[in-house]
Every structure is written in C-alpha cells, then in structure tokens.
Amino acid sequence: MTAERPIFVLNGPNLNLLGLREPHLYGSATLDDVEQLCRSTAGQAGCEIDARQSNHEGVLIDWVHEARQSASGVVINPGGFTHTSVALRDALVTLEVPLVEVHISNIHAREEFRHHSYVSGIATGVIAGLGIAGYRAAIDYICRLQ
Ligand code: CA2
C-alpha cells in the first residue's frame, strides 16, 4: 500500500523567531508550537504533515518544487517574501495541489507595503489575522479534501 502524501507546511524568513520577539504582533507561541498544532490537527484528521522553515528564498523554492512531486497540499506562510518574491510565486503557481497562504497577523490592517501579496492571487485560499489558529484551519481544510 502506498503511504498518503504529507501536507507540506512551509514557513519563511524570521518565523523561527516566533514567540521569542514581537509577541504583540505574532503572539507568544513558538514555531515548535505551530508545528505541533499542525501535526496534531493533521493527526486527528488522519493525515500527515512535513513542516519546514527557512530564511532563504531559494530553499523555499526548492521545497515547493519537491512538493510538486510528493505533497498532497501546501500550507505556506511566506513571511516577508509574501510582499517581494515573484520567484516564489512562479514556483507556487506550478503546484497542482491545494495551496493555502497563512499569515498570523492581519496584513491588511498593517503597513501599506504588507497589503499586497504575490501569493494570494494563485492560492486556493488565504487566511490572515487569526494568529496560529490560521494554520489549524488551513490543515483542516486540506485534510478534509483527501
Ligand atoms: O503575519 C504573518 O504571518 C507575516 O507573514 C509575518 C511576516 C511579515 O513580514 C508578514 O508581513 C506577515 C514576518 C515574520 C517575522 O516573524 C517574526 C516573529 C517574531 C519576531 C520577529 C519576526
């Protein structure tokens, strides 16, 4: 029997600092807490995740290429690359599986430069401002499709 493909949970630059700095913006949960939440949400729905974080654009792009071959869906918080990276968008648009963009904060209620996302227009769905619960909603959504 073939194992079910995991959902890739990709976190971009600086999200390794979650819970350690700027709790007024991003809360007190750490990246480990986020990954645990994703793993337990997926487990309850009978699916698996593969959670990764990188501060490097090219690494994230390589993981998106890997997801094309081996993921059943992708949840991504691209961090600051949300607002800058055509290259990451070009990789994400090649996915043939559901793609959910998650932001912990409400990017539309923040500085003007955060209002535009290169990812939103090609994502299946976008969640912003729900704190880390946004990851749970994204995983739950993709698991229910399987
Ligand atoms: O709200 C989000 O999840 C963001 O994707 C977070 C990004 C920001 O550039 C986006 O506009 C919105 C920043 C992630 C940085 O995370 C930190 C966490 C703790 C301390 C410092 C940075």
PDB file of N, CA, C and O in Angstrom, residues 60-107:
ATOM      1  N   LEU A  60      13.227  27.763   0.007  1.00  0.00           N
ATOM      2  CA  LEU A  60      11.758  27.640  -0.023  1.00  0.00           C
ATOM      3  C   LEU A  60      11.291  27.217  -1.419  1.00  0.00           C
ATOM      4  O   LEU A  60      10.401  26.372  -1.570  1.00  0.00           O
ATOM      5  N   ILE A  61      11.916  27.795  -2.442  1.00  0.00           N
ATOM      6  CA  ILE A  61      11.546  27.451  -3.825  1.00  0.00           C
ATOM      7  C   ILE A  61      11.860  25.984  -4.109  1.00  0.00           C
ATOM      8  O   ILE A  61      11.040  25.261  -4.696  1.00  0.00           O
ATOM      9  N   ASP A  62      13.017  25.514  -3.653  1.00  0.00           N
ATOM     10  CA  ASP A  62      13.354  24.091  -3.837  1.00  0.00           C
ATOM     11  C   ASP A  62      12.321  23.197  -3.146  1.00  0.00           C
ATOM     12  O   ASP A  62      11.945  22.143  -3.673  1.00  0.00           O
ATOM     13  N   TRP A  63      11.853  23.594  -1.978  1.00  0.00           N
ATOM     14  CA  TRP A  63      10.853  22.790  -1.260  1.00  0.00           C
ATOM     15  C   TRP A  63       9.513  22.789  -2.001  1.00  0.00           C
ATOM     16  O   TRP A  63       8.807  21.787  -2.009  1.00  0.00           O
ATOM     17  N   VAL A  64       9.181  23.926  -2.630  1.00  0.00           N
ATOM     18  CA  VAL A  64       7.938  23.962  -3.422  1.00  0.00           C
ATOM     19  C   VAL A  64       8.073  22.994  -4.602  1.00  0.00           C
ATOM     20  O   VAL A  64       7.132  22.243  -4.923  1.00  0.00           O
ATOM     21  N   HIS A  65       9.256  22.967  -5.230  1.00  0.00           N
ATOM     22  CA  HIS A  65       9.471  22.008  -6.333  1.00  0.00           C
ATOM     23  C   HIS A  65       9.328  20.574  -5.818  1.00  0.00           C
ATOM     24  O   HIS A  65       8.741  19.726  -6.497  1.00  0.00           O
ATOM     25  N   GLU A  66       9.872  20.320  -4.628  1.00  0.00           N
ATOM     26  CA  GLU A  66       9.749  18.974  -4.033  1.00  0.00           C
ATOM     27  C   GLU A  66       8.274  18.652  -3.771  1.00  0.00           C
ATOM     28  O   GLU A  66       7.817  17.521  -3.997  1.00  0.00           O
ATOM     29  N   ALA A  67       7.537  19.665  -3.312  1.00  0.00           N
ATOM     30  CA  ALA A  67       6.100  19.466  -3.021  1.00  0.00           C
ATOM     31  C   ALA A  67       5.335  19.052  -4.280  1.00  0.00           C
ATOM     32  O   ALA A  67       4.358  18.300  -4.200  1.00  0.00           O
ATOM     33  N   ARG A  68       5.777  19.504  -5.451  1.00  0.00           N
ATOM     34  CA  ARG A  68       5.108  19.132  -6.706  1.00  0.00           C
ATOM     35  C   ARG A  68       5.095  17.624  -6.876  1.00  0.00           C
ATOM     36  O   ARG A  68       4.170  17.051  -7.438  1.00  0.00           O
ATOM     37  N   GLN A  69       6.170  16.980  -6.404  1.00  0.00           N
ATOM     38  CA  GLN A  69       6.306  15.527  -6.562  1.00  0.00           C
ATOM     39  C   GLN A  69       5.703  14.760  -5.399  1.00  0.00           C
ATOM     40  O   GLN A  69       5.244  13.642  -5.572  1.00  0.00           O
ATOM     41  N   SER A  70       5.728  15.355  -4.189  1.00  0.00           N
ATOM     42  CA  SER A  70       5.466  14.488  -3.036  1.00  0.00           C
ATOM     43  C   SER A  70       4.493  15.011  -1.992  1.00  0.00           C
ATOM     44  O   SER A  70       4.338  14.367  -0.954  1.00  0.00           O
ATOM     45  N   ALA A  71       3.828  16.139  -2.236  1.00  0.00           N
ATOM     46  CA  ALA A  71       2.886  16.649  -1.228  1.00  0.00           C
ATOM     47  C   ALA A  71       1.450  16.528  -1.719  1.00  0.00           C
ATOM     48  O   ALA A  71       1.171  16.560  -2.921  1.00  0.00           O
ATOM     49  N   SER A  72       0.526  16.420  -0.746  1.00  0.00           N
ATOM     50  CA  SER A  72      -0.901  16.396  -1.099  1.00  0.00           C
ATOM     51  C   SER A  72      -1.495  17.795  -0.999  1.00  0.00           C
ATOM     52  O   SER A  72      -2.660  18.015  -1.365  1.00  0.00           O
ATOM     53  N   GLY A  73      -0.724  18.739  -0.474  1.00  0.00           N
ATOM     54  CA  GLY A  73      -1.171  20.121  -0.358  1.00  0.00           C
ATOM     55  C   GLY A  73      -0.042  20.919   0.268  1.00  0.00           C
ATOM     56  O   GLY A  73       0.899  20.338   0.815  1.00  0.00           O
ATOM     57  N   VAL A  74      -0.141  22.226   0.171  1.00  0.00           N
ATOM     58  CA  VAL A  74       0.896  23.079   0.759  1.00  0.00           C
ATOM     59  C   VAL A  74       0.224  24.196   1.560  1.00  0.00           C
ATOM     60  O   VAL A  74      -0.693  24.861   1.078  1.00  0.00           O
ATOM     61  N   VAL A  75       0.693  24.341   2.801  1.00  0.00           N
ATOM     62  CA  VAL A  75       0.330  25.494   3.633  1.00  0.00           C
ATOM     63  C   VAL A  75       1.593  26.323   3.737  1.00  0.00           C
ATOM     64  O   VAL A  75       2.647  25.800   4.132  1.00  0.00           O
ATOM     65  N   ILE A  76       1.514  27.591   3.353  1.00  0.00           N
ATOM     66  CA  ILE A  76       2.726  28.411   3.395  1.00  0.00           C
ATOM     67  C   ILE A  76       2.471  29.755   4.058  1.00  0.00           C
ATOM     68  O   ILE A  76       1.467  30.413   3.775  1.00  0.00           O
ATOM     69  N   ASN A  77       3.357  30.092   4.985  1.00  0.00           N
ATOM     70  CA  ASN A  77       3.468  31.466   5.465  1.00  0.00           C
ATOM     71  C   ASN A  77       4.787  31.977   4.909  1.00  0.00           C
ATOM     72  O   ASN A  77       5.852  31.657   5.449  1.00  0.00           O
ATOM     73  N   PRO A  78       4.731  32.744   3.815  1.00  0.00           N
ATOM     74  CA  PRO A  78       5.978  33.145   3.164  1.00  0.00           C
ATOM     75  C   PRO A  78       6.712  34.265   3.905  1.00  0.00           C
ATOM     76  O   PRO A  78       7.755  34.728   3.418  1.00  0.00           O
ATOM     77  N   GLY A  79       6.189  34.719   5.050  1.00  0.00           N
ATOM     78  CA  GLY A  79       6.840  35.803   5.781  1.00  0.00           C
ATOM     79  C   GLY A  79       6.986  37.017   4.885  1.00  0.00           C
ATOM     80  O   GLY A  79       6.104  37.318   4.064  1.00  0.00           O
ATOM     81  N   GLY A  80       8.120  37.702   4.988  1.00  0.00           N
ATOM     82  CA  GLY A  80       8.342  38.910   4.202  1.00  0.00           C
ATOM     83  C   GLY A  80       8.376  38.663   2.698  1.00  0.00           C
ATOM     84  O   GLY A  80       8.111  39.582   1.906  1.00  0.00           O
ATOM     85  N   PHE A  81       8.677  37.422   2.265  1.00  0.00           N
ATOM     86  CA  PHE A  81       8.697  37.121   0.820  1.00  0.00           C
ATOM     87  C   PHE A  81       7.300  37.241   0.196  1.00  0.00           C
ATOM     88  O   PHE A  81       7.173  37.358  -1.025  1.00  0.00           O
ATOM     89  N   THR A  82       6.277  37.202   1.044  1.00  0.00           N
ATOM     90  CA  THR A  82       4.899  37.429   0.580  1.00  0.00           C
ATOM     91  C   THR A  82       4.822  38.673  -0.303  1.00  0.00           C
ATOM     92  O   THR A  82       4.130  38.680  -1.327  1.00  0.00           O
ATOM     93  N   HIS A  83       5.528  39.697   0.149  1.00  0.00           N
ATOM     94  CA  HIS A  83       5.362  41.027  -0.441  1.00  0.00           C
ATOM     95  C   HIS A  83       6.440  41.362  -1.463  1.00  0.00           C
ATOM     96  O   HIS A  83       6.440  42.465  -2.015  1.00  0.00           O
ATOM     97  N   THR A  84       7.358  40.427  -1.678  1.00  0.00           N
ATOM     98  CA  THR A  84       8.513  40.750  -2.543  1.00  0.00           C
ATOM     99  C   THR A  84       8.810  39.733  -3.632  1.00  0.00           C
ATOM    100  O   THR A  84       9.455  40.078  -4.619  1.00  0.00           O
ATOM    101  N   SER A  85       8.391  38.476  -3.456  1.00  0.00           N
ATOM    102  CA  SER A  85       9.015  37.425  -4.259  1.00  0.00           C
ATOM    103  C   SER A  85       8.190  36.928  -5.451  1.00  0.00           C
ATOM    104  O   SER A  85       7.308  36.071  -5.323  1.00  0.00           O
ATOM    105  N   VAL A  86       8.532  37.437  -6.618  1.00  0.00           N
ATOM    106  CA  VAL A  86       7.966  36.903  -7.866  1.00  0.00           C
ATOM    107  C   VAL A  86       8.450  35.467  -8.064  1.00  0.00           C
ATOM    108  O   VAL A  86       7.709  34.602  -8.536  1.00  0.00           O
ATOM    109  N   ALA A  87       9.701  35.198  -7.675  1.00  0.00           N
ATOM    110  CA  ALA A  87      10.274  33.861  -7.883  1.00  0.00           C
ATOM    111  C   ALA A  87       9.520  32.801  -7.074  1.00  0.00           C
ATOM    112  O   ALA A  87       9.260  31.696  -7.573  1.00  0.00           O
ATOM    113  N   LEU A  88       9.169  33.125  -5.836  1.00  0.00           N
ATOM    114  CA  LEU A  88       8.407  32.163  -5.031  1.00  0.00           C
ATOM    115  C   LEU A  88       7.018  31.954  -5.635  1.00  0.00           C
ATOM    116  O   LEU A  88       6.527  30.833  -5.733  1.00  0.00           O
ATOM    117  N   ARG A  89       6.402  33.019  -6.085  1.00  0.00           N
ATOM    118  CA  ARG A  89       5.098  32.897  -6.751  1.00  0.00           C
ATOM    119  C   ARG A  89       5.210  32.006  -7.997  1.00  0.00           C
ATOM    120  O   ARG A  89       4.354  31.147  -8.238  1.00  0.00           O
ATOM    121  N   ASP A  90       6.270  32.210  -8.789  1.00  0.00           N
ATOM    122  CA  ASP A  90       6.453  31.417 -10.009  1.00  0.00           C
ATOM    123  C   ASP A  90       6.567  29.934  -9.691  1.00  0.00           C
ATOM    124  O   ASP A  90       6.124  29.088 -10.473  1.00  0.00           O
ATOM    125  N   ALA A  91       7.177  29.617  -8.544  1.00  0.00           N
ATOM    126  CA  ALA A  91       7.259  28.211  -8.133  1.00  0.00           C
ATOM    127  C   ALA A  91       5.889  27.720  -7.656  1.00  0.00           C
ATOM    128  O   ALA A  91       5.429  26.641  -8.050  1.00  0.00           O
ATOM    129  N   LEU A  92       5.226  28.506  -6.843  1.00  0.00           N
ATOM    130  CA  LEU A  92       3.941  28.071  -6.255  1.00  0.00           C
ATOM    131  C   LEU A  92       2.865  27.858  -7.315  1.00  0.00           C
ATOM    132  O   LEU A  92       2.009  26.978  -7.181  1.00  0.00           O
ATOM    133  N   VAL A  93       2.928  28.640  -8.383  1.00  0.00           N
ATOM    134  CA  VAL A  93       1.873  28.530  -9.408  1.00  0.00           C
ATOM    135  C   VAL A  93       1.942  27.190 -10.140  1.00  0.00           C
ATOM    136  O   VAL A  93       0.970  26.761 -10.771  1.00  0.00           O
ATOM    137  N   THR A  94       3.087  26.502 -10.050  1.00  0.00           N
ATOM    138  CA  THR A  94       3.225  25.209 -10.726  1.00  0.00           C
ATOM    139  C   THR A  94       2.590  24.058  -9.936  1.00  0.00           C
ATOM    140  O   THR A  94       2.492  22.943 -10.446  1.00  0.00           O
ATOM    141  N   LEU A  95       2.173  24.340  -8.689  1.00  0.00           N
ATOM    142  CA  LEU A  95       1.575  23.267  -7.870  1.00  0.00           C
ATOM    143  C   LEU A  95       0.243  22.828  -8.456  1.00  0.00           C
ATOM    144  O   LEU A  95      -0.544  23.656  -8.923  1.00  0.00           O
ATOM    145  N   GLU A  96      -0.001  21.543  -8.364  1.00  0.00           N
ATOM    146  CA  GLU A  96      -1.296  21.021  -8.831  1.00  0.00           C
ATOM    147  C   GLU A  96      -2.112  20.503  -7.657  1.00  0.00           C
ATOM    148  O   GLU A  96      -3.036  19.717  -7.830  1.00  0.00           O
ATOM    149  N   VAL A  97      -1.719  20.915  -6.450  1.00  0.00           N
ATOM    150  CA  VAL A  97      -2.418  20.512  -5.219  1.00  0.00           C
ATOM    151  C   VAL A  97      -2.892  21.787  -4.510  1.00  0.00           C
ATOM    152  O   VAL A  97      -2.407  22.875  -4.822  1.00  0.00           O
ATOM    153  N   PRO A  98      -3.824  21.662  -3.538  1.00  0.00           N
ATOM    154  CA  PRO A  98      -4.309  22.865  -2.846  1.00  0.00           C
ATOM    155  C   PRO A  98      -3.184  23.619  -2.143  1.00  0.00           C
ATOM    156  O   PRO A  98      -2.276  23.008  -1.567  1.00  0.00           O
ATOM    157  N   LEU A  99      -3.280  24.930  -2.213  1.00  0.00           N
ATOM    158  CA  LEU A  99      -2.276  25.827  -1.628  1.00  0.00           C
ATOM    159  C   LEU A  99      -2.999  26.835  -0.745  1.00  0.00           C
ATOM    160  O   LEU A  99      -3.887  27.558  -1.221  1.00  0.00           O
ATOM    161  N   VAL A 100      -2.660  26.853   0.551  1.00  0.00           N
ATOM    162  CA  VAL A 100      -3.270  27.831   1.459  1.00  0.00           C
ATOM    163  C   VAL A 100      -2.174  28.744   2.010  1.00  0.00           C
ATOM    164  O   VAL A 100      -1.166  28.275   2.549  1.00  0.00           O
ATOM    165  N   GLU A 101      -2.372  30.041   1.834  1.00  0.00           N
ATOM    166  CA  GLU A 101      -1.454  31.076   2.346  1.00  0.00           C
ATOM    167  C   GLU A 101      -1.943  31.497   3.731  1.00  0.00           C
ATOM    168  O   GLU A 101      -3.123  31.829   3.892  1.00  0.00           O
ATOM    169  N   VAL A 102      -1.055  31.439   4.707  1.00  0.00           N
ATOM    170  CA  VAL A 102      -1.428  31.791   6.084  1.00  0.00           C
ATOM    171  C   VAL A 102      -0.556  32.942   6.577  1.00  0.00           C
ATOM    172  O   VAL A 102       0.658  32.938   6.371  1.00  0.00           O
ATOM    173  N   HIS A 103      -1.200  33.897   7.217  1.00  0.00           N
ATOM    174  CA  HIS A 103      -0.478  34.943   7.957  1.00  0.00           C
ATOM    175  C   HIS A 103      -1.023  35.011   9.363  1.00  0.00           C
ATOM    176  O   HIS A 103      -2.253  35.018   9.555  1.00  0.00           O
ATOM    177  N   ILE A 104      -0.133  35.073  10.312  1.00  0.00           N
ATOM    178  CA  ILE A 104      -0.527  35.139  11.715  1.00  0.00           C
ATOM    179  C   ILE A 104      -1.233  36.469  11.992  1.00  0.00           C
ATOM    180  O   ILE A 104      -2.266  36.517  12.652  1.00  0.00           O
ATOM    181  N   SER A 105      -0.656  37.543  11.468  1.00  0.00           N
ATOM    182  CA  SER A 105      -1.245  38.870  11.661  1.00  0.00           C
ATOM    183  C   SER A 105      -2.156  39.206  10.478  1.00  0.00           C
ATOM    184  O   SER A 105      -2.079  38.563   9.420  1.00  0.00           O
ATOM    185  N   ASN A 106      -2.990  40.218  10.664  1.00  0.00           N
ATOM    186  CA  ASN A 106      -3.841  40.682   9.571  1.00  0.00           C
ATOM    187  C   ASN A 106      -3.042  41.681   8.742  1.00  0.00           C
ATOM    188  O   ASN A 106      -2.952  42.865   9.071  1.00  0.00           O
ATOM    189  N   ILE A 107      -2.465  41.186   7.645  1.00  0.00           N
ATOM    190  CA  ILE A 107      -1.564  42.023   6.837  1.00  0.00           C
ATOM    191  C   ILE A 107      -2.296  43.248   6.262  1.00  0.00           C
ATOM    192  O   ILE A 107      -1.663  44.250   5.967  1.00  0.00           O
TER     193      ILE A 107
END
